[in-house]
Every structure is written in C-alpha cells, then in structure tokens.
XYZ file of N, CA, C and O in Angstrom:
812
model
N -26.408 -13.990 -5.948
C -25.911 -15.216 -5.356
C -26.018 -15.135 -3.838
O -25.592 -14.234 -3.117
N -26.843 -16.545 -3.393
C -26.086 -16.699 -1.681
C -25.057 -16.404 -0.982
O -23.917 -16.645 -1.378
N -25.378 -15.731 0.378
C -23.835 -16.343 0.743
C -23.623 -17.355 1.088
O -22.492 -17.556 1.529
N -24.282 -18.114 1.067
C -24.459 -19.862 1.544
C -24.105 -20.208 -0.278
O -23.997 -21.429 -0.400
N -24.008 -19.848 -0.959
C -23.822 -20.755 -2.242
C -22.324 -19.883 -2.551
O -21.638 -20.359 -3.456
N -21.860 -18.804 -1.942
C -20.353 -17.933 -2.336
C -19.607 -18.701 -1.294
O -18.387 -18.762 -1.447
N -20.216 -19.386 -0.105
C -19.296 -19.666 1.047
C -18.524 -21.505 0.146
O -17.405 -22.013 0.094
N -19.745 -21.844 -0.318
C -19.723 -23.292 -0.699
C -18.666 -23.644 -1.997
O -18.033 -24.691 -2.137
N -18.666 -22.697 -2.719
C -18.062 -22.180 -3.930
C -16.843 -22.061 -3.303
O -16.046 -22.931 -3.653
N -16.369 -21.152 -2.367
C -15.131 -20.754 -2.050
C -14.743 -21.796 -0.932
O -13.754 -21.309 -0.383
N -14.964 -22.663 -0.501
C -14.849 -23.808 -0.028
C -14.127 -25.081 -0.739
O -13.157 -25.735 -0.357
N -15.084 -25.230 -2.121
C -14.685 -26.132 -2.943
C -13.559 -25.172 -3.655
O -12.926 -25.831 -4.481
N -13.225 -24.116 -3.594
C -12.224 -24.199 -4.858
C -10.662 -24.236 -3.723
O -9.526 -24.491 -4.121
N -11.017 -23.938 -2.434
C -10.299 -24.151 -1.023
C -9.707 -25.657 -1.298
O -8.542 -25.580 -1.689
N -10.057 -26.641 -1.229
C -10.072 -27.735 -1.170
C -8.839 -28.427 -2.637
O -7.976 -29.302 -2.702
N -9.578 -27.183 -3.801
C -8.878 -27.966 -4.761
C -7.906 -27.446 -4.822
O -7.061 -28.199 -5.307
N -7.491 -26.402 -4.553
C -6.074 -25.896 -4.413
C -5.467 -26.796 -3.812
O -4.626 -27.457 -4.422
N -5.733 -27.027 -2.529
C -5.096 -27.735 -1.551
C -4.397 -29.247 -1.844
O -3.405 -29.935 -1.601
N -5.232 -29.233 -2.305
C -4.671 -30.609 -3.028
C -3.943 -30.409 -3.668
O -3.086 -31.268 -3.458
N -3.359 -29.242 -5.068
C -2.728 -29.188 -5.448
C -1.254 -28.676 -5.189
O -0.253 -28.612 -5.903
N -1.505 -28.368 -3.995
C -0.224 -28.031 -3.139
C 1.177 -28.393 -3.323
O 1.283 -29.610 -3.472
N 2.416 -27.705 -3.370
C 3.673 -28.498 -3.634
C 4.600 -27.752 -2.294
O 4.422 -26.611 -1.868
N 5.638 -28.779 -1.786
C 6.602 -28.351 -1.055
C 6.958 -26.899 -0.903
O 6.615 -26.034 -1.708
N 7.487 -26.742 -0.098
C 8.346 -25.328 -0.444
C 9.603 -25.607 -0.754
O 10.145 -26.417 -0.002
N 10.511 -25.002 -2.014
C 11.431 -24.914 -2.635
C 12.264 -24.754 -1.442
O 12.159 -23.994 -0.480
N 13.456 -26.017 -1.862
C 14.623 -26.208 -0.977
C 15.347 -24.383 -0.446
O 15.492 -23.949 0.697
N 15.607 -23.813 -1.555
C 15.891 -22.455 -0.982
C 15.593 -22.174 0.258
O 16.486 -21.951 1.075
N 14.173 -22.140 0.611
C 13.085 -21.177 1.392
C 13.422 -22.646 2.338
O 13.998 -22.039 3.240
N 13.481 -23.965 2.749
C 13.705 -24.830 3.466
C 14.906 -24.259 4.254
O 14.654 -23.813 5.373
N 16.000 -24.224 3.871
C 16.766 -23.547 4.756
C 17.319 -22.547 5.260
O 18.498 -22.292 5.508
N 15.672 -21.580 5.494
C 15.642 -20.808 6.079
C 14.850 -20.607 7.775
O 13.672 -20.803 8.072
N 15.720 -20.264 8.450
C 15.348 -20.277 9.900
C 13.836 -19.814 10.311
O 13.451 -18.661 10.115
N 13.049 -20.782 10.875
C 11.768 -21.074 11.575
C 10.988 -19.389 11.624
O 9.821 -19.156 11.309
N 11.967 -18.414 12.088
C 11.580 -16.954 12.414
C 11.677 -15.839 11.524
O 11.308 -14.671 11.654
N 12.441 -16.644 10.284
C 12.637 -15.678 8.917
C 11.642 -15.782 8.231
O 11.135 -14.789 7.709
N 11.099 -17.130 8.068
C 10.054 -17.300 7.257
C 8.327 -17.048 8.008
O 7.822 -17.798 8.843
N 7.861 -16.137 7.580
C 6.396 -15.358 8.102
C 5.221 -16.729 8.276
O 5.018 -17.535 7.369
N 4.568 -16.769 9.560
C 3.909 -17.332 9.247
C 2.699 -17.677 8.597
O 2.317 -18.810 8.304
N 1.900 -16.153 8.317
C 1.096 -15.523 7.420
C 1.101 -14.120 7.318
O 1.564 -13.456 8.246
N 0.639 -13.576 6.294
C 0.521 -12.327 5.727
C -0.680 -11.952 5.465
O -1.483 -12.699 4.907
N -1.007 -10.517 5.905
C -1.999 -10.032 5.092
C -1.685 -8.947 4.202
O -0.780 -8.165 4.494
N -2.356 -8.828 3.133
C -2.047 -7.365 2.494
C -3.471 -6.459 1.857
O -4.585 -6.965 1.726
N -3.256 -5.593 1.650
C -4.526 -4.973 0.873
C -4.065 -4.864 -0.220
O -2.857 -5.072 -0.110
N -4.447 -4.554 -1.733
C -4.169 -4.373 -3.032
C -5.225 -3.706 -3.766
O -6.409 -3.696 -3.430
N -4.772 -3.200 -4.694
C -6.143 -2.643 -5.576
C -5.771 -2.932 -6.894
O -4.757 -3.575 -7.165
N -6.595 -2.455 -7.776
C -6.526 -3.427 -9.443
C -6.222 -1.946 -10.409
O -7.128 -1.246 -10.863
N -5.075 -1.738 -10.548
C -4.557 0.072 -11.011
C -5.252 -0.032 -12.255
O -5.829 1.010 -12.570
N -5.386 -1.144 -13.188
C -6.470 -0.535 -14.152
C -7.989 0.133 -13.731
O -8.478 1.198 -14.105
N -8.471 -0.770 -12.928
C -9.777 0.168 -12.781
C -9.472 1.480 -12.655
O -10.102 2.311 -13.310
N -8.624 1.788 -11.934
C -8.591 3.142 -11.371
C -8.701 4.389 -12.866
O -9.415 5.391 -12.852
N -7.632 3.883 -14.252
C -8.407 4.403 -15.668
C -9.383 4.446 -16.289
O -9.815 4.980 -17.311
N -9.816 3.534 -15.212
C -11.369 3.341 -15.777
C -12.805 3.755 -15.227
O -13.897 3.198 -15.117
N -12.355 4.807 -14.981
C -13.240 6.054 -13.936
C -13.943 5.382 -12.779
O -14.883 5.853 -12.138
N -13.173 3.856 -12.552
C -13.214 3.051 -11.395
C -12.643 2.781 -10.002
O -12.083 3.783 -9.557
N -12.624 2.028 -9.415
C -11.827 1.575 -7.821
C -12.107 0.318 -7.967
O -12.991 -0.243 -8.614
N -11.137 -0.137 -7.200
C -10.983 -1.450 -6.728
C -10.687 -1.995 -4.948
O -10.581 -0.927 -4.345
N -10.607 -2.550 -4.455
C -10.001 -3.015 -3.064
C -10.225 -3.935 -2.471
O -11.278 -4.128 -1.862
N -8.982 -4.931 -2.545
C -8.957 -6.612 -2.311
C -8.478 -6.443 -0.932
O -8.032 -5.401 -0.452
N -8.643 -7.791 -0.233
C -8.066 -8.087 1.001
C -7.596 -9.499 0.621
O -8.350 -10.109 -0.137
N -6.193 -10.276 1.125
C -5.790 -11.331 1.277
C -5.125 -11.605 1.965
O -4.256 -10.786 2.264
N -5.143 -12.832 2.574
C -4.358 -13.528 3.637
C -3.756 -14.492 3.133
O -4.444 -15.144 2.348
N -2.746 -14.829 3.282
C -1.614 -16.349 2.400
C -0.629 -16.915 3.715
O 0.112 -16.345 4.516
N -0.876 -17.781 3.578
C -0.691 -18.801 5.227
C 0.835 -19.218 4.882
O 1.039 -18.784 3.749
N 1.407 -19.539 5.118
C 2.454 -19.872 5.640
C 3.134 -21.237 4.306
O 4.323 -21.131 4.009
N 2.409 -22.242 3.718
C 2.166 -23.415 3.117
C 1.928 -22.711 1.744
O 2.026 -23.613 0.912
N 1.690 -21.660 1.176
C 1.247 -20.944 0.189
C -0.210 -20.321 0.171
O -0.424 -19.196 -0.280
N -1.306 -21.230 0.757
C -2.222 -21.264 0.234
C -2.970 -19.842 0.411
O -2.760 -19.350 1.520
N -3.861 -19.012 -0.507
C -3.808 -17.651 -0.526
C -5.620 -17.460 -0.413
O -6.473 -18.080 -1.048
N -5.774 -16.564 0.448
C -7.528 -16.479 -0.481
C -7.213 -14.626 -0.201
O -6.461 -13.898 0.447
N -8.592 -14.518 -1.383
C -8.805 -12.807 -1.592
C -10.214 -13.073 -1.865
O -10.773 -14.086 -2.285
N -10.870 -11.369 -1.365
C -11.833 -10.810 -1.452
C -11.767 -9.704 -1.867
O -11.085 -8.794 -1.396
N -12.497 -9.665 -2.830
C -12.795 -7.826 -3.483
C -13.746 -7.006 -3.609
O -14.761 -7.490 -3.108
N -13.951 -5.798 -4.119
C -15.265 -5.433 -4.626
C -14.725 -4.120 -5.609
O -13.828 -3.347 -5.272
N -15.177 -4.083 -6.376
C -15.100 -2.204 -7.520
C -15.817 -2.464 -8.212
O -16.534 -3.463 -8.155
N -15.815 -1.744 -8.934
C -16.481 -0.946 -10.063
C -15.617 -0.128 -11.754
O -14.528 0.420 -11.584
N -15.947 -0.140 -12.533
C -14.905 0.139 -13.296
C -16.002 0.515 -15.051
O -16.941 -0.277 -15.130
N -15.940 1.405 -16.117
C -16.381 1.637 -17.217
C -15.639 0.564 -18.391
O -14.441 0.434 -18.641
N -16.755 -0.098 -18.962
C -16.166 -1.362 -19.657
C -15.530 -0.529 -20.706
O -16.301 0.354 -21.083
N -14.355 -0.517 -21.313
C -13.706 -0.346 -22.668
C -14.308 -0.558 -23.475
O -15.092 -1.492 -23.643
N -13.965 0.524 -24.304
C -14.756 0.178 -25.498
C -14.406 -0.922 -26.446
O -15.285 -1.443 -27.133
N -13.245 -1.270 -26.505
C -12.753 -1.846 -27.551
C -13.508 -3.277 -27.033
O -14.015 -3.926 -27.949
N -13.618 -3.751 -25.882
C -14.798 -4.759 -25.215
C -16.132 -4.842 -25.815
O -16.601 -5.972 -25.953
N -17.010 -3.545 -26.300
C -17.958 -3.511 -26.623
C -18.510 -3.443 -28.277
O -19.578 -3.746 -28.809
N -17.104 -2.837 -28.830
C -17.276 -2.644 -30.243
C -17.024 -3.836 -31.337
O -17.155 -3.636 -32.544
N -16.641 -5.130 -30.766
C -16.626 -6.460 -31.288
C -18.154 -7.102 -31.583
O -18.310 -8.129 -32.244
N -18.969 -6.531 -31.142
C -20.287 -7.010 -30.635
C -21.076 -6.566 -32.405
O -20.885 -5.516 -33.020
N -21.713 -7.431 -32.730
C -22.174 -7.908 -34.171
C -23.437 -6.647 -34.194
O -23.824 -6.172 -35.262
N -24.136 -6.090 -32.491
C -25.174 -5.068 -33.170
C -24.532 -3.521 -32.207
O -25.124 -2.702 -31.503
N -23.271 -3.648 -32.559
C -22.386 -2.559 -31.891
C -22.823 -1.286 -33.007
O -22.842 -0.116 -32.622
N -23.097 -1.592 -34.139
C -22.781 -0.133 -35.153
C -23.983 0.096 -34.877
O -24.075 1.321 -34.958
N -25.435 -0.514 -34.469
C -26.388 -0.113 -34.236
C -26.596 0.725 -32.978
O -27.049 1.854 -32.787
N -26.152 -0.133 -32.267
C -26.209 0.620 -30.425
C -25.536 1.501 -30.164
O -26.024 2.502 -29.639
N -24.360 1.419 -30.413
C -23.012 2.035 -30.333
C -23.312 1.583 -28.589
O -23.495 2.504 -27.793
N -23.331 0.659 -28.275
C -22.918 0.399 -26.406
C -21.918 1.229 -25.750
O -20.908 1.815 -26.139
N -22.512 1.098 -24.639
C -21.510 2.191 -23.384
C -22.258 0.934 -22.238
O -23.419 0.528 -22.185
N -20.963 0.542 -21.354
C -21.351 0.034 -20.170
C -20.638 0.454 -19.224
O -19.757 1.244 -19.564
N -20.719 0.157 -17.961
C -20.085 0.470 -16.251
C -20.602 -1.218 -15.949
O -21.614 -1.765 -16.386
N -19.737 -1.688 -15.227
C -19.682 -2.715 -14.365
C -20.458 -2.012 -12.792
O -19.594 -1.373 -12.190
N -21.386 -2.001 -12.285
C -21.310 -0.980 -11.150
C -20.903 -1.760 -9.835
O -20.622 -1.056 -8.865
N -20.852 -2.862 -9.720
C -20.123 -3.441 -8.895
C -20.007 -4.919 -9.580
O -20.652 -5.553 -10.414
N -18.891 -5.119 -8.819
C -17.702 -6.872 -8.585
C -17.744 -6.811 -7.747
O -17.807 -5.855 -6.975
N -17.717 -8.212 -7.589
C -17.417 -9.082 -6.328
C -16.365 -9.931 -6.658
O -16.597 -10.374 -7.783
N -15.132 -10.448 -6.140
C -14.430 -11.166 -6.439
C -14.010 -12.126 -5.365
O -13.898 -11.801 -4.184
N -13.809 -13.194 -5.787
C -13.408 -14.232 -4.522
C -12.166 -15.394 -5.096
O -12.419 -16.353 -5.825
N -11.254 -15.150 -4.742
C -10.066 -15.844 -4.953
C -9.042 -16.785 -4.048
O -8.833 -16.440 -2.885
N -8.422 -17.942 -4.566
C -8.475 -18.747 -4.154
C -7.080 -19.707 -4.885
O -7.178 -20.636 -5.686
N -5.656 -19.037 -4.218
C -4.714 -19.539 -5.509
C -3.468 -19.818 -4.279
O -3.406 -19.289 -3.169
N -2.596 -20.750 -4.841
C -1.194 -21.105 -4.341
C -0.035 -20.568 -5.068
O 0.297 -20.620 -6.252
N 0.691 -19.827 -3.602
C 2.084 -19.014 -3.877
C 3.161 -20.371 -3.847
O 3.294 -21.207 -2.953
N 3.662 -20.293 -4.779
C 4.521 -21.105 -5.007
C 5.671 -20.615 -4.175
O 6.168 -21.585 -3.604
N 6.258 -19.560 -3.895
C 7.148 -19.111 -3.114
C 7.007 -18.332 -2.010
O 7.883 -17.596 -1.556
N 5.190 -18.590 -1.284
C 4.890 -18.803 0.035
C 4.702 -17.273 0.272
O 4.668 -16.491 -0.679
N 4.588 -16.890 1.498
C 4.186 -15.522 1.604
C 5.012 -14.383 1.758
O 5.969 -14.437 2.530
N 4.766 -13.398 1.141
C 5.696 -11.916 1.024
C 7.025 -12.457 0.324
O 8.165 -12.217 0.722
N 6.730 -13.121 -0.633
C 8.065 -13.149 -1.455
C 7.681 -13.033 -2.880
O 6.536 -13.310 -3.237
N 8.872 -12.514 -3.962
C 8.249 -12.761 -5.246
C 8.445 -14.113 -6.202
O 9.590 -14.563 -6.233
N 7.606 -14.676 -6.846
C 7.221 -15.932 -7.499
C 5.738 -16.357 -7.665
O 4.770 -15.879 -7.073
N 5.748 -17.178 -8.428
C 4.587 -17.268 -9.338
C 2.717 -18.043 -8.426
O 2.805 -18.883 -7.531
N 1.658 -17.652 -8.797
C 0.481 -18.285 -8.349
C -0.485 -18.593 -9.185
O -0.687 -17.735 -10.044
N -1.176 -19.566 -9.223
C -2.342 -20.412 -9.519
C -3.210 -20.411 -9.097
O -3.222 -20.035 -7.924
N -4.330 -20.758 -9.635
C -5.393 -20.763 -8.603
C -6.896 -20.764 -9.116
O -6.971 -21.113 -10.294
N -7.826 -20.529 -8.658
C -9.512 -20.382 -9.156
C -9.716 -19.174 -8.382
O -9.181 -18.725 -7.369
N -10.857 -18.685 -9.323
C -11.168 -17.275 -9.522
C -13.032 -17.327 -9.592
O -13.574 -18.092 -10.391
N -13.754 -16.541 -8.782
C -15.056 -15.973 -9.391
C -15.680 -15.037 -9.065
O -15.987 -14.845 -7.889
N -15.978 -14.313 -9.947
C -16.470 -12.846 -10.657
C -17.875 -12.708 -10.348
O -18.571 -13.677 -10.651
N -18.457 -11.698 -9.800
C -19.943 -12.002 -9.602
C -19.897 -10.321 -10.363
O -19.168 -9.521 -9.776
N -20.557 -9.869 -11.470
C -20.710 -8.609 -11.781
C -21.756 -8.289 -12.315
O -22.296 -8.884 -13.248
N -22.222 -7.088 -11.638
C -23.477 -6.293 -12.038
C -23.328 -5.298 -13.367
O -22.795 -4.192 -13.286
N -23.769 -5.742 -14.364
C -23.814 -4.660 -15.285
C -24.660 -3.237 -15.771
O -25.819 -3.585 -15.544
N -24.715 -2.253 -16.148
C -25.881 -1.404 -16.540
C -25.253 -0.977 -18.405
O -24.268 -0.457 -18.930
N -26.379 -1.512 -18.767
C -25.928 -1.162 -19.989
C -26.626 -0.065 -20.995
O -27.820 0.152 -20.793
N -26.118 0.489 -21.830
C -26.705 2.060 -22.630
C -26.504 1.769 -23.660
O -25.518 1.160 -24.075
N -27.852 2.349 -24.540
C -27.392 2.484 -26.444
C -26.893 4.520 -26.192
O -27.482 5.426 -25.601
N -25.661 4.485 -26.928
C -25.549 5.488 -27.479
C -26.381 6.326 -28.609
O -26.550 7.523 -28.840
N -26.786 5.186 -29.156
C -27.778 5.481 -30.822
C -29.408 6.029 -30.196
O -29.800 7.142 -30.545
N -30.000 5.442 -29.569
C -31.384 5.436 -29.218
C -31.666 5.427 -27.516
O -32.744 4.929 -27.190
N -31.203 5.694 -26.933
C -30.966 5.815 -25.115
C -31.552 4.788 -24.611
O -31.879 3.772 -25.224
N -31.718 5.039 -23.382
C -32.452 3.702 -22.568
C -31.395 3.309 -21.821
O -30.484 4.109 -21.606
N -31.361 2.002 -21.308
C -30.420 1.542 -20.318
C -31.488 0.203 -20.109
O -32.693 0.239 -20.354
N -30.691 -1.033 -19.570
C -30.964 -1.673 -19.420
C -29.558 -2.380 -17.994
O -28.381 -2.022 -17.942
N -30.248 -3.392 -17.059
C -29.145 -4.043 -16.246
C -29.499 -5.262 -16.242
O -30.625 -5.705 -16.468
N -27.973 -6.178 -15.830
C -28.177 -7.894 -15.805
C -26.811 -8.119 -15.332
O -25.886 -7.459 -15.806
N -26.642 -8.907 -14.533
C -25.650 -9.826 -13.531
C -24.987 -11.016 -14.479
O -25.708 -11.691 -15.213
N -23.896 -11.167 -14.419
C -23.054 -11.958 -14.592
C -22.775 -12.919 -13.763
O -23.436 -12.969 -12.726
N -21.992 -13.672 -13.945
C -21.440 -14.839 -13.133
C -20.029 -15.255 -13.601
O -20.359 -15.375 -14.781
N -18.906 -15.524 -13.606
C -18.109 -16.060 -13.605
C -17.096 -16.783 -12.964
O -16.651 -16.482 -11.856
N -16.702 -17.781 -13.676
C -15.591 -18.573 -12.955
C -14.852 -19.232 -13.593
O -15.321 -20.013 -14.421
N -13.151 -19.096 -13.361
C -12.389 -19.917 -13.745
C -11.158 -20.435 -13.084
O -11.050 -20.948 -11.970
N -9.971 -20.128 -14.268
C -8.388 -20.293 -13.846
C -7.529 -19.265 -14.096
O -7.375 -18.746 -15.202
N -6.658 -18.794 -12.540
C -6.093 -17.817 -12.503
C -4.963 -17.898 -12.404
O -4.765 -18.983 -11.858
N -3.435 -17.106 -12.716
C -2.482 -16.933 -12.401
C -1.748 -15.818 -12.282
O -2.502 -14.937 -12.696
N -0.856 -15.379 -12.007
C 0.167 -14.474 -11.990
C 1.430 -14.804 -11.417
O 1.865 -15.899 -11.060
N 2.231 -13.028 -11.377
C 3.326 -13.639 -10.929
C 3.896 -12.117 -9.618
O 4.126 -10.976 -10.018
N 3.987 -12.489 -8.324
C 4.453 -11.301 -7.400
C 5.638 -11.166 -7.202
O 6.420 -11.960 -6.678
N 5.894 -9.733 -7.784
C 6.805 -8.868 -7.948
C 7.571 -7.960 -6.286
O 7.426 -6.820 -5.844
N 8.168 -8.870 -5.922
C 8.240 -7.695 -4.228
C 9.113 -7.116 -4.560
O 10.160 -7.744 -4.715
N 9.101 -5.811 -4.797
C 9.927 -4.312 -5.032
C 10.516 -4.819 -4.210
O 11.492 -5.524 -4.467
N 9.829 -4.469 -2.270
C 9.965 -4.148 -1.145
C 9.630 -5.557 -0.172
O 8.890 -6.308 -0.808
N 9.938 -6.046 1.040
C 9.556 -6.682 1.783
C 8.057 -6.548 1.843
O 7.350 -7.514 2.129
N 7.498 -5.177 1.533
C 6.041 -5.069 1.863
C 5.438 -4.686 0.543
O 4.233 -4.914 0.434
N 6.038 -4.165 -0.444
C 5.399 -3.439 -1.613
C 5.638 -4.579 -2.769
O 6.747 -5.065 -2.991
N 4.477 -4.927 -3.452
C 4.701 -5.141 -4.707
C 3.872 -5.185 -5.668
O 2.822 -4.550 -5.562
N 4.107 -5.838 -6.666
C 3.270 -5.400 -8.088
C 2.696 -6.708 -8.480
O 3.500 -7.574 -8.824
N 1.588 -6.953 -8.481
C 1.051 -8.447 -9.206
C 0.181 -8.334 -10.665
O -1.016 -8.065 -10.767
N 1.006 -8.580 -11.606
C 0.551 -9.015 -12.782
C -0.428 -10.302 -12.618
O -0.336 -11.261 -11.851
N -1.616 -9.915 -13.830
C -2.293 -11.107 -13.556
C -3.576 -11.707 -14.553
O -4.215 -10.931 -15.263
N -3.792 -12.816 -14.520
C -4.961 -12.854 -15.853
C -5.356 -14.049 -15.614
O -4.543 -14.915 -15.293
N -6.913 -14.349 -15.750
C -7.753 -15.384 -15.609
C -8.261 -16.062 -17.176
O -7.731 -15.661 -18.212
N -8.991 -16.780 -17.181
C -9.753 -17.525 -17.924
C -11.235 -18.122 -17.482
O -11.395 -19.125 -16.786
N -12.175 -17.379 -17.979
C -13.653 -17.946 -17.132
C -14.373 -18.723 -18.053
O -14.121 -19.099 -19.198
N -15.344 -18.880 -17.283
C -16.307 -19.236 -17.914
C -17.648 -18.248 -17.496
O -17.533 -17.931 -16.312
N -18.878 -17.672 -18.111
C -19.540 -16.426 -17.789
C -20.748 -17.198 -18.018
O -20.828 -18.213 -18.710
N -21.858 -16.521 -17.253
C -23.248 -16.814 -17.740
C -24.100 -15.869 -16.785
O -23.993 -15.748 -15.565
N -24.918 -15.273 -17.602
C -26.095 -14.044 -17.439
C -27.068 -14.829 -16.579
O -27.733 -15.750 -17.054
N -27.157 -14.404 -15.133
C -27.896 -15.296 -13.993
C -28.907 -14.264 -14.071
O -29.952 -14.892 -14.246
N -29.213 -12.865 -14.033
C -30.027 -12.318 -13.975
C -30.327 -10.900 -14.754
O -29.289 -10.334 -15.096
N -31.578 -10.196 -15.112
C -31.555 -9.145 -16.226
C -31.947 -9.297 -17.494
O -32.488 -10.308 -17.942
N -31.702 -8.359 -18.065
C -31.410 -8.455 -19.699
C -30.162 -7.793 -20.479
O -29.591 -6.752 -20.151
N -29.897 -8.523 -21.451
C -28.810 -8.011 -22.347
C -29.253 -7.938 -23.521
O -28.817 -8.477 -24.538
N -30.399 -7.058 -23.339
C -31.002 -6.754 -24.355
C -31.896 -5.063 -24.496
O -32.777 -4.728 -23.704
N -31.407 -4.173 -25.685
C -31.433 -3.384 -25.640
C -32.248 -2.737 -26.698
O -31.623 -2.695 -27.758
N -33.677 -2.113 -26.778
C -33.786 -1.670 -27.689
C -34.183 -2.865 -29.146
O -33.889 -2.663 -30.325
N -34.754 -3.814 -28.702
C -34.480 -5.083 -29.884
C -33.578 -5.247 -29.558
O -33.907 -6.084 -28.718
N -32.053 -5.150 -29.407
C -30.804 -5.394 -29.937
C -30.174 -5.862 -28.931
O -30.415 -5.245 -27.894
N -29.276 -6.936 -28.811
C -28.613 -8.048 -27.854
C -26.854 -7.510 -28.057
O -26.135 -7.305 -29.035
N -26.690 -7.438 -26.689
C -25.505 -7.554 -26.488
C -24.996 -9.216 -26.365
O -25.495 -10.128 -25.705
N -23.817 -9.212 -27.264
C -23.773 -10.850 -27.061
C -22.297 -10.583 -25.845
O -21.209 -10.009 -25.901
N -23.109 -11.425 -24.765
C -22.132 -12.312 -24.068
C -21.122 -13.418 -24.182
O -21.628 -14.443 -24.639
N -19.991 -13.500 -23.934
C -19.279 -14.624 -24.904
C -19.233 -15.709 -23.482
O -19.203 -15.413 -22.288
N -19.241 -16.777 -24.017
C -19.390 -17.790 -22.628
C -18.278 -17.817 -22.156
O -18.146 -17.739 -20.934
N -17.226 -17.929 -22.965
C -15.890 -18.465 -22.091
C -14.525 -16.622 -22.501
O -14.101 -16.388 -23.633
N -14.337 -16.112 -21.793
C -13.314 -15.079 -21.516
C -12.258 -15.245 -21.027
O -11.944 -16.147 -20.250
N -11.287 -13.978 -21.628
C -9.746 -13.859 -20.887
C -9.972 -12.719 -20.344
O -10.747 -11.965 -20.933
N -9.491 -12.381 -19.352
C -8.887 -10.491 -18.795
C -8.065 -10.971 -17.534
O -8.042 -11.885 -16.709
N -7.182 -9.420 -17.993
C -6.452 -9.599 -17.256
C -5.962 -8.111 -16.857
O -6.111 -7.094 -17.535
N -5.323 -8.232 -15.554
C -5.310 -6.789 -15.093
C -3.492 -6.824 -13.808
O -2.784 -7.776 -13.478
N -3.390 -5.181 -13.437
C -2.074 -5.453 -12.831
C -2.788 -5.158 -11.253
O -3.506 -4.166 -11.133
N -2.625 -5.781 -10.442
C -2.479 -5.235 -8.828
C -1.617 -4.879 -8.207
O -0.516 -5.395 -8.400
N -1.737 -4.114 -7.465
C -0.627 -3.523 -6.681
C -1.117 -3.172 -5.276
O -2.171 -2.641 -4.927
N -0.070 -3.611 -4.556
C -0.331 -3.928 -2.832
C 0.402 -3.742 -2.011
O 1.590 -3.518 -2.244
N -0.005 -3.776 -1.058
C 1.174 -3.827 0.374
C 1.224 -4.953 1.409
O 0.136 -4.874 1.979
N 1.762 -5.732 1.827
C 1.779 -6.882 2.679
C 2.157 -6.441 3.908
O 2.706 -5.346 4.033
N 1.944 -7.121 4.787
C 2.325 -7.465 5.926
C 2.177 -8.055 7.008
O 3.061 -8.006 7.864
C-alpha cells in the first residue's frame, strides 16, 4: 500500500470518528481547566504477541475531545488453532509468522485522555504473511489487507499505567502473493474477529 493511499484511509476514518463524537460526561465537565490534560501520548505494546515468539509497539496520541489515533508495527507466529480450521490443514499441516503489521488506528475515548472508560473506533491491518507446509516443505508469501470496527475498554491501574483490552471486526482481502501451497490453498476468510490485550504507559 501507498502512503498516499494509508494517509487517505486514515484521514477518512479521522473524519468519521469525528463525527461521531459525544460530549464529555458531566463528571469530567466539572473538572478544573488544569486537571483535565490537554493531550496525551503513550507507547503500548500488544502482550500477546510477545507469546507468540513476537513484538509489538504502538504509538498514540488522544487530544483532549477524545479523539485518539495509533500507529504500530510487529510481528507475531500465527496459532495454530488459526490454521488447523482450514479444510486442506490435515494435508499441509500449515505453520505461519505474520513477519510484519502495520496498524493504523483511529477510535474515540469516551472518557477523554488518561482516564479509564470505554473506545470505538476503525481499525486497518496491513500484514505480510510467509507461509509453510509442515507435510511437504516449501514456503510461500502474500499480504493481507484489512479493515474494520474496533473497541475496547482502558483500564488506568495508574495515572500513567494501564491495561487495554481489545477486539476488532474486519473485513480481509489478499492484495498481493499466493495462498497457495504445494496445490493446496490456504483459505482466507473475508470477514474476521481478533482480539488481543495492550498494555501501556501514558503521558
């Protein structure tokens, strides 16, 4: 993908958030001009990859009004239980690695920045795959695409520390490669769930 077509993408999903924007909860209203932050940044990483002989590492900024964007990139070994649903799995026996993500996010804090309460938002996944038969070797690679609807909910332990649960809904499609191995097709499913925990630091 462009970055002229990732900038345009993350633009429009900019826009639709925005619109969907709501007040800030009377609570957080009467609180004094200097209590409430006027933006935050934090770093976070995605603690599942890290089981998954992977890394992760997001950056986000969330303005003052809610509105949040993130950038990511890792890498992570797809689960098996991901691969063994697959109709020519007893043949291949598949093994994959994601070898890189890209992530670009784009969601509203309902309870504004460095606090805990719930977010919304659009989500898209740009991922490189390399894929292996266990049964007959080889390897094959092909790029993904995804995009959907995201939410969670932030957990602030700490003024600066917390925990974000979280899970999307995409939509996927194979922009480049093959998913095809040996004769044998890995099937891609068009529309997906996953979901994963982050954990970060603000400030």
């Amino acid at each position: 993908m462009k970055i002229s077509e990732i900038m345009a993408v993350a633009l429009t999903q900019a826009a639709f958030v925005a619109a969907l924007q709501m007040p800030v909860r009377a609570q957080d209203a009467g609180m004094q001009e200097e209590e409430r932050p006027k933006v935050s940044f934090a770093l976070e990483t995605d603690a599942l990859s890290h089981g998954l002989k992977g890394y992760s590492g997001i950056v986000n900024v969330t303005l003052r009004n809610g509105l949040q964007f993130a950038i990511g990139e890792g890498r992570y070994d797809v689960p098996g239980f991901l691969l063994d649903g697959d109709k020519n799995y007893d043949q291949a026996k598949w093994k994959a690695t994601v070898t890189g993500i890209q992530v670009f996010r784009t969601t509203y804090r309902f309870k504004g920045p460095m606090k805990s309460g719930p977010a919304v938002g659009l989500i898209l996944l740009n991922q490189n795959w390399r894929l292996r038969s266990g049964a007959f070797g080889g390897e094959t690679k092909f790029r993904e695409l995804s995009s959907g609807i995201t939410g969670g909910y932030y957990f602030h332990l700490t003024k600066h520390f917390y925990i974000y649960p979280t899970a999307a809904y995409t939509y996927n499609t194979v922009t480049s490669g093959q998913t095809s191995l040996g004769g044998l097709e890995l099937h891609r499913p068009k529309f997906g769930f996953n979901a994963s925990v982050h954990v970060g630091w603000a400030f």
